[in-house]
XYZ file of C-alpha atoms in Angstrom:
389
model
C -0.089 0.046 -0.123
C 1.252 3.495 -0.772
C 2.832 4.816 2.226
C 1.327 8.170 2.076
C -2.223 7.186 1.564
C -1.675 4.656 4.379
C -0.641 7.442 6.714
C -3.634 9.161 5.853
C -6.407 6.796 5.982
C -5.272 4.100 7.998
C -4.045 4.951 11.752
C -2.643 2.206 13.797
C -3.358 3.769 17.041
C -6.902 5.006 16.957
C -7.684 7.524 19.671
C -10.600 6.477 22.213
C -12.811 9.035 20.630
C -12.273 7.420 17.013
C -12.860 3.758 18.477
C -15.994 4.990 20.217
C -17.638 6.433 16.876
C -16.647 3.149 15.035
C -18.241 1.085 17.764
C -21.445 3.239 17.739
C -21.600 3.308 13.815
C -21.112 -0.525 13.878
C -23.930 -1.211 16.106
C -26.038 1.236 14.014
C -25.127 -0.531 10.666
C -25.893 -4.024 12.360
C -29.366 -2.651 13.298
C -29.994 -1.078 9.883
C -29.201 -4.335 8.066
C -32.124 -5.985 9.838
C -34.782 -3.162 8.944
C -37.281 -2.953 6.087
C -36.388 0.596 5.119
C -32.995 2.217 4.308
C -31.265 3.912 7.036
C -28.671 6.713 7.148
C -25.755 6.972 9.360
C -24.321 10.617 9.246
C -20.633 11.232 10.018
C -20.202 14.983 10.512
C -17.194 16.902 11.217
C -14.868 19.730 10.163
C -11.692 19.258 7.997
C -9.068 17.434 9.881
C -11.228 15.620 12.306
C -10.598 12.242 11.065
C -13.691 11.344 9.421
C -12.112 9.456 6.415
C -10.140 7.455 8.920
C -13.200 6.415 10.684
C -14.825 5.879 7.368
C -11.961 3.431 6.064
C -11.898 1.443 9.049
C -15.541 0.670 8.464
C -14.993 0.197 4.922
C -11.980 -2.514 5.284
C -14.351 -4.286 7.715
C -17.574 -4.587 5.685
C -16.172 -4.284 2.079
C -13.634 -7.556 2.815
C -16.660 -9.580 3.966
C -18.391 -11.729 1.427
C -21.641 -11.606 3.262
C -22.277 -8.101 2.305
C -22.989 -6.510 -1.002
C -21.091 -3.149 -0.870
C -19.696 -0.087 -2.399
C -17.548 2.995 -1.637
C -18.630 6.068 -3.466
C -16.732 9.411 -3.832
C -17.713 12.390 -6.293
C -14.087 13.974 -5.990
C -11.788 12.604 -8.849
C -8.632 12.596 -6.887
C -9.940 10.974 -3.700
C -11.419 8.411 -6.330
C -8.029 7.621 -7.499
C -6.618 7.351 -3.962
C -9.519 4.984 -2.814
C -8.543 2.611 -5.860
C -5.051 2.581 -4.938
C -5.796 1.624 -1.341
C -8.262 -1.102 -2.501
C -5.510 -2.863 -4.500
C -3.786 -3.210 -1.437
C -6.248 -4.324 0.949
C -6.865 -8.214 1.046
C -10.292 -9.368 -0.295
C -10.954 -5.723 -1.395
C -12.113 -5.195 -4.998
C -11.194 -2.139 -6.793
C -14.521 -2.208 -8.847
C -16.492 -1.591 -5.914
C -14.960 1.800 -5.621
C -17.331 4.016 -7.712
C -18.172 7.481 -8.556
C -21.967 8.121 -7.400
C -23.238 8.888 -10.847
C -21.583 5.609 -12.191
C -23.200 3.408 -9.491
C -26.484 4.800 -9.405
C -26.862 4.665 -13.257
C -25.556 1.162 -13.330
C -27.684 -0.026 -10.432
C -30.923 1.189 -11.748
C -30.279 -0.046 -15.257
C -29.497 -3.709 -13.920
C -31.869 -3.632 -10.892
C -29.044 -3.820 -8.297
C -29.308 -3.548 -4.676
C -26.838 -3.151 -1.824
C -26.322 -3.870 1.793
C -24.159 -1.035 2.551
C -22.876 2.069 0.599
C -20.261 4.306 1.892
C -20.007 7.821 0.989
C -17.198 9.980 1.477
C -17.142 13.758 0.954
C -20.989 13.531 0.583
C -21.269 17.053 0.436
C -20.074 16.691 -3.072
C -23.209 14.507 -4.122
C -25.298 16.292 -6.562
C -28.445 17.795 -5.146
C -29.750 18.520 -8.360
C -29.871 17.324 -11.971
C -26.719 17.657 -13.800
C -27.150 16.069 -17.327
C -23.740 17.317 -18.383
C -22.226 15.209 -15.934
C -24.751 12.367 -16.919
C -26.571 12.501 -13.746
C -30.536 12.778 -14.535
C -31.871 12.269 -11.072
C -32.817 14.827 -8.692
C -30.670 14.185 -5.661
C -27.946 11.352 -5.373
C -28.602 10.840 -1.708
C -32.302 9.982 -2.470
C -31.044 7.654 -5.367
C -28.492 5.956 -2.888
C -31.021 5.450 -0.239
C -33.110 3.523 -2.611
C -30.285 1.233 -3.568
C -29.084 0.174 -0.204
C -30.248 -0.902 3.289
C -27.668 1.266 4.875
C -26.004 4.365 3.669
C -22.916 5.809 5.558
C -22.329 9.354 4.699
C -19.487 11.688 5.555
C -20.580 15.447 5.640
C -18.742 18.568 6.348
C -21.178 21.411 5.406
C -18.417 23.859 5.958
C -16.982 22.276 2.628
C -19.801 23.203 0.490
C -18.843 25.729 -2.484
C -20.967 25.000 -5.568
C -24.665 25.650 -6.032
C -25.173 22.183 -7.732
C -23.492 20.381 -4.757
C -25.388 22.638 -2.112
C -26.184 21.092 1.110
C -27.132 22.337 4.672
C -28.553 20.478 7.524
C -32.253 21.579 6.530
C -31.647 20.017 2.990
C -30.143 16.850 4.250
C -32.804 15.972 6.674
C -35.456 16.710 4.189
C -33.875 14.400 1.917
C -33.703 11.738 4.333
C -37.231 12.253 5.217
C -38.818 9.422 7.251
C -36.036 7.058 6.756
C -34.162 6.199 10.239
C -30.912 8.053 10.732
C -28.348 9.058 13.253
C -25.603 11.624 13.465
C -22.198 10.982 14.606
C -20.340 14.085 15.399
C -16.601 14.236 15.191
C -15.002 17.610 16.429
C -11.415 16.708 17.540
C -8.653 17.773 15.090
C -6.298 15.254 13.904
C -5.077 16.606 10.700
C -3.071 19.796 11.833
C -0.701 19.806 14.885
C -2.167 23.505 15.310
C -3.930 24.439 18.598
C -7.607 25.078 18.831
C -6.753 28.910 18.831
C -4.774 28.592 15.613
C -7.805 26.757 14.021
C -10.109 29.366 15.219
C -7.809 32.103 13.665
C -8.408 30.374 10.341
C -12.017 30.099 10.759
C -12.168 33.915 11.973
C -10.159 34.929 8.932
C -12.522 33.329 6.580
C -15.614 34.680 8.366
C -14.436 38.167 7.858
C -13.739 38.786 11.536
C -11.361 41.586 12.760
C -7.847 40.242 12.413
C -5.326 39.630 15.090
C -1.921 38.229 15.321
C -1.867 34.266 14.662
C -1.476 32.433 18.002
C 1.910 31.221 18.903
C 0.944 28.401 21.030
C 1.826 24.920 19.341
C 4.306 23.495 17.114
C 2.440 24.519 14.026
C 4.564 27.034 11.554
C 2.987 30.012 10.396
C 4.628 32.594 8.321
C 3.313 35.594 6.204
C 5.278 36.603 3.252
C 5.356 40.001 1.330
C 5.928 38.250 -2.230
C 4.569 35.070 -3.368
C 7.973 34.395 -4.980
C 9.478 34.229 -1.495
C 6.693 31.954 -0.273
C 7.485 29.562 -3.015
C 10.947 29.477 -2.358
C 10.377 28.263 1.218
C 7.725 25.813 0.076
C 10.276 24.263 -2.320
C 12.709 24.133 0.694
C 10.145 22.426 2.795
C 9.164 20.097 0.164
C 12.888 19.101 -0.366
C 13.311 18.405 3.578
C 9.801 16.621 4.160
C 8.009 16.288 1.120
C 4.114 16.907 0.374
C 4.506 20.664 0.491
C 2.593 22.641 -2.290
C 1.325 25.957 -3.197
C -2.311 26.569 -3.373
C -4.744 29.543 -4.400
C -8.175 30.684 -4.688
C -9.663 31.809 -7.783
C -9.702 35.279 -9.493
C -6.344 35.987 -11.204
C -6.460 37.693 -14.231
C -5.188 36.580 -17.609
C -2.019 38.124 -18.645
C -1.016 37.892 -22.268
C -3.389 34.894 -22.794
C -2.103 33.080 -19.846
C -4.380 32.135 -16.937
C -1.653 31.279 -14.580
C -1.408 32.362 -10.972
C 0.844 35.474 -11.354
C 2.015 37.634 -8.657
C 5.180 39.699 -8.227
C 8.073 37.190 -9.387
C 5.724 34.259 -9.049
C 4.169 32.697 -12.098
C 2.985 28.996 -12.146
C 0.131 27.264 -13.960
C -2.900 25.841 -12.253
C -3.208 22.102 -11.427
C -3.502 19.936 -14.345
C -5.966 17.031 -14.453
C -4.202 13.750 -15.168
C -5.978 10.599 -15.873
C -3.027 8.595 -14.408
C -3.830 7.017 -11.010
C -1.322 9.021 -8.940
C -3.194 11.885 -7.342
C -2.132 15.399 -7.803
C -0.665 16.132 -4.244
C 1.580 13.132 -4.515
C 2.904 13.712 -8.106
C 6.332 15.268 -7.900
C 5.713 17.571 -10.832
C 2.858 19.062 -8.959
C 5.525 21.284 -7.023
C 5.620 23.522 -10.272
C 1.656 23.983 -10.410
C -0.774 25.614 -8.081
C -3.249 23.664 -6.253
C -6.962 24.220 -6.036
C -9.890 22.722 -3.965
C -10.480 20.375 -6.863
C -7.313 18.366 -6.297
C -6.645 18.757 -2.602
C -9.919 18.550 -1.115
C -9.630 15.405 1.141
C -6.036 15.146 1.179
C -3.238 15.957 3.645
C -0.188 18.079 2.881
C 2.926 18.677 5.113
C 3.124 22.318 4.408
C 0.661 24.690 2.508
C 1.761 27.747 0.754
C -1.662 29.759 0.607
C -1.990 32.576 -2.047
C -4.966 34.289 -1.091
C -6.521 35.377 -4.519
C -7.719 38.908 -5.965
C -11.297 38.161 -4.813
C -10.468 38.636 -1.195
C -9.440 42.428 -0.006
C -9.235 44.512 3.155
C -11.257 47.008 4.981
C -9.268 49.198 7.314
C -12.282 50.583 9.216
C -13.423 47.184 10.410
C -9.916 45.679 10.323
C -11.281 42.696 8.363
C -10.424 40.702 5.271
C -13.328 41.161 2.927
C -14.889 38.830 0.231
C -15.568 40.176 -3.491
C -17.572 37.601 -5.348
C -17.429 39.669 -8.606
C -13.664 39.149 -8.564
C -14.166 35.402 -8.263
C -13.457 33.726 -11.772
C -14.642 30.336 -11.162
C -18.127 30.686 -12.185
C -19.321 27.122 -11.304
C -20.009 28.637 -7.884
C -22.404 31.028 -9.232
C -24.694 28.559 -11.198
C -28.333 29.172 -10.946
C -30.860 26.572 -9.647
C -34.541 26.644 -10.105
C -35.252 25.115 -6.708
C -33.019 27.360 -4.548
C -32.264 30.944 -4.653
C -28.903 31.983 -3.446
C -28.225 35.661 -1.667
C -24.810 37.418 -2.199
C -23.895 36.437 1.469
C -24.505 32.580 0.720
C -22.075 32.830 -2.440
C -19.639 34.683 -0.283
C -19.757 31.660 1.996
C -19.059 29.325 -0.952
C -15.748 31.420 -1.628
C -14.795 31.622 2.068
C -15.457 27.749 2.522
C -12.913 27.262 -0.342
C -10.226 29.566 1.481
C -10.724 27.705 4.796
C -10.511 24.259 3.671
C -7.317 25.168 1.385
C -5.761 26.689 4.604
C -6.231 23.744 6.461
C -4.663 21.111 4.244
C -1.281 21.232 6.163
C -0.244 19.174 9.067
C 2.854 21.103 10.213
C 2.709 24.448 8.620
C 0.853 27.110 6.878
C 2.722 29.990 4.750
C 0.382 32.863 3.747
C 0.402 35.856 1.260
C -2.439 37.732 -0.631
C -2.877 39.247 -3.922
C -4.394 42.469 -2.642
C -1.779 44.965 -1.389
C -3.623 46.162 1.615
C -4.522 42.547 2.835
C -1.049 41.350 2.353
C 0.674 44.250 4.328
C -1.900 43.928 7.043
C -1.115 40.116 7.524
C 2.590 40.796 7.287
C 2.270 43.670 10.019
C 0.140 41.279 12.249
C 2.842 38.551 11.895
C 5.637 40.920 12.789
C 3.520 41.880 16.005
C 3.874 38.357 17.478
C 7.599 37.975 16.842
């Protein structure tokens, strides 16, 4: 099994909290398998709380047992590759049981297949509306999955919702589940980052446009701000040589320059991450050190160090001393797609954009290096960082 993936998804020394959640979900699954209607187990938690570790322990237990007809589905192309790699190395696990949700739903409906258990990672990426362009013509993928299985185990993080076609909140989730039996299993303990609770809260406050303050200095988590993206990149390259898995990431909104749609700022100019059909996911590919990662390649993955470039759609308000979100400067238009069933406000679109930043900042286990495209925001972040030194 790939060492990097093994370290992320399988932990030899599970915490007492993780063991307790697994035991409780196990009891619920066994109860649901005896029922006459589909039941839903909801694993909920923020980024880095170990949701995927808990899920994979359950996957390894049930999907290697021939008594159960099972599948693991994920709508994230890079995670899909990672789970296929993991499946190849787990005894009695079949790679073909790892599916994208649209593929599984279309196949099961066409061939009248039913499952005992369907596991869904990153369930906040399930389509909550028809998406014919992606060959999904149903109305809600969770509804379809519930119709196909006795038990559906879903992993949700509502703070990782950032597109209208994949919109979820608690109201929509419970409306979709309806009268089906369901139980929520909350995970609120941070495992990815060595950062303290106060440091994680600082990232949340920044994304939420709250007044800025110096980054807390109360853990081994390394935080640095840079006045240039070029200097940030040099430091990320250095970390990558030392410990590996260190990458530059950015949010949308960078203007095209001479026909190029790169991330360009001061001496820094690199292309966005490129989709590659090969099985190696983006974060693990050596060549990705010369590309800029996005939510589409990094959601669900761990890095060691993150070099975060806050893009042009974020500014600074001196009067309130807050970072501001500017939706009109956010160039990735998928976020703003209209829906017939839900009308989104400007504030909700801002939340989508904030969620992207929040998720990317929390990819690094050991450190976050930060800069911003907006001059005033960058200067304020650097100024605050100097105050704590």
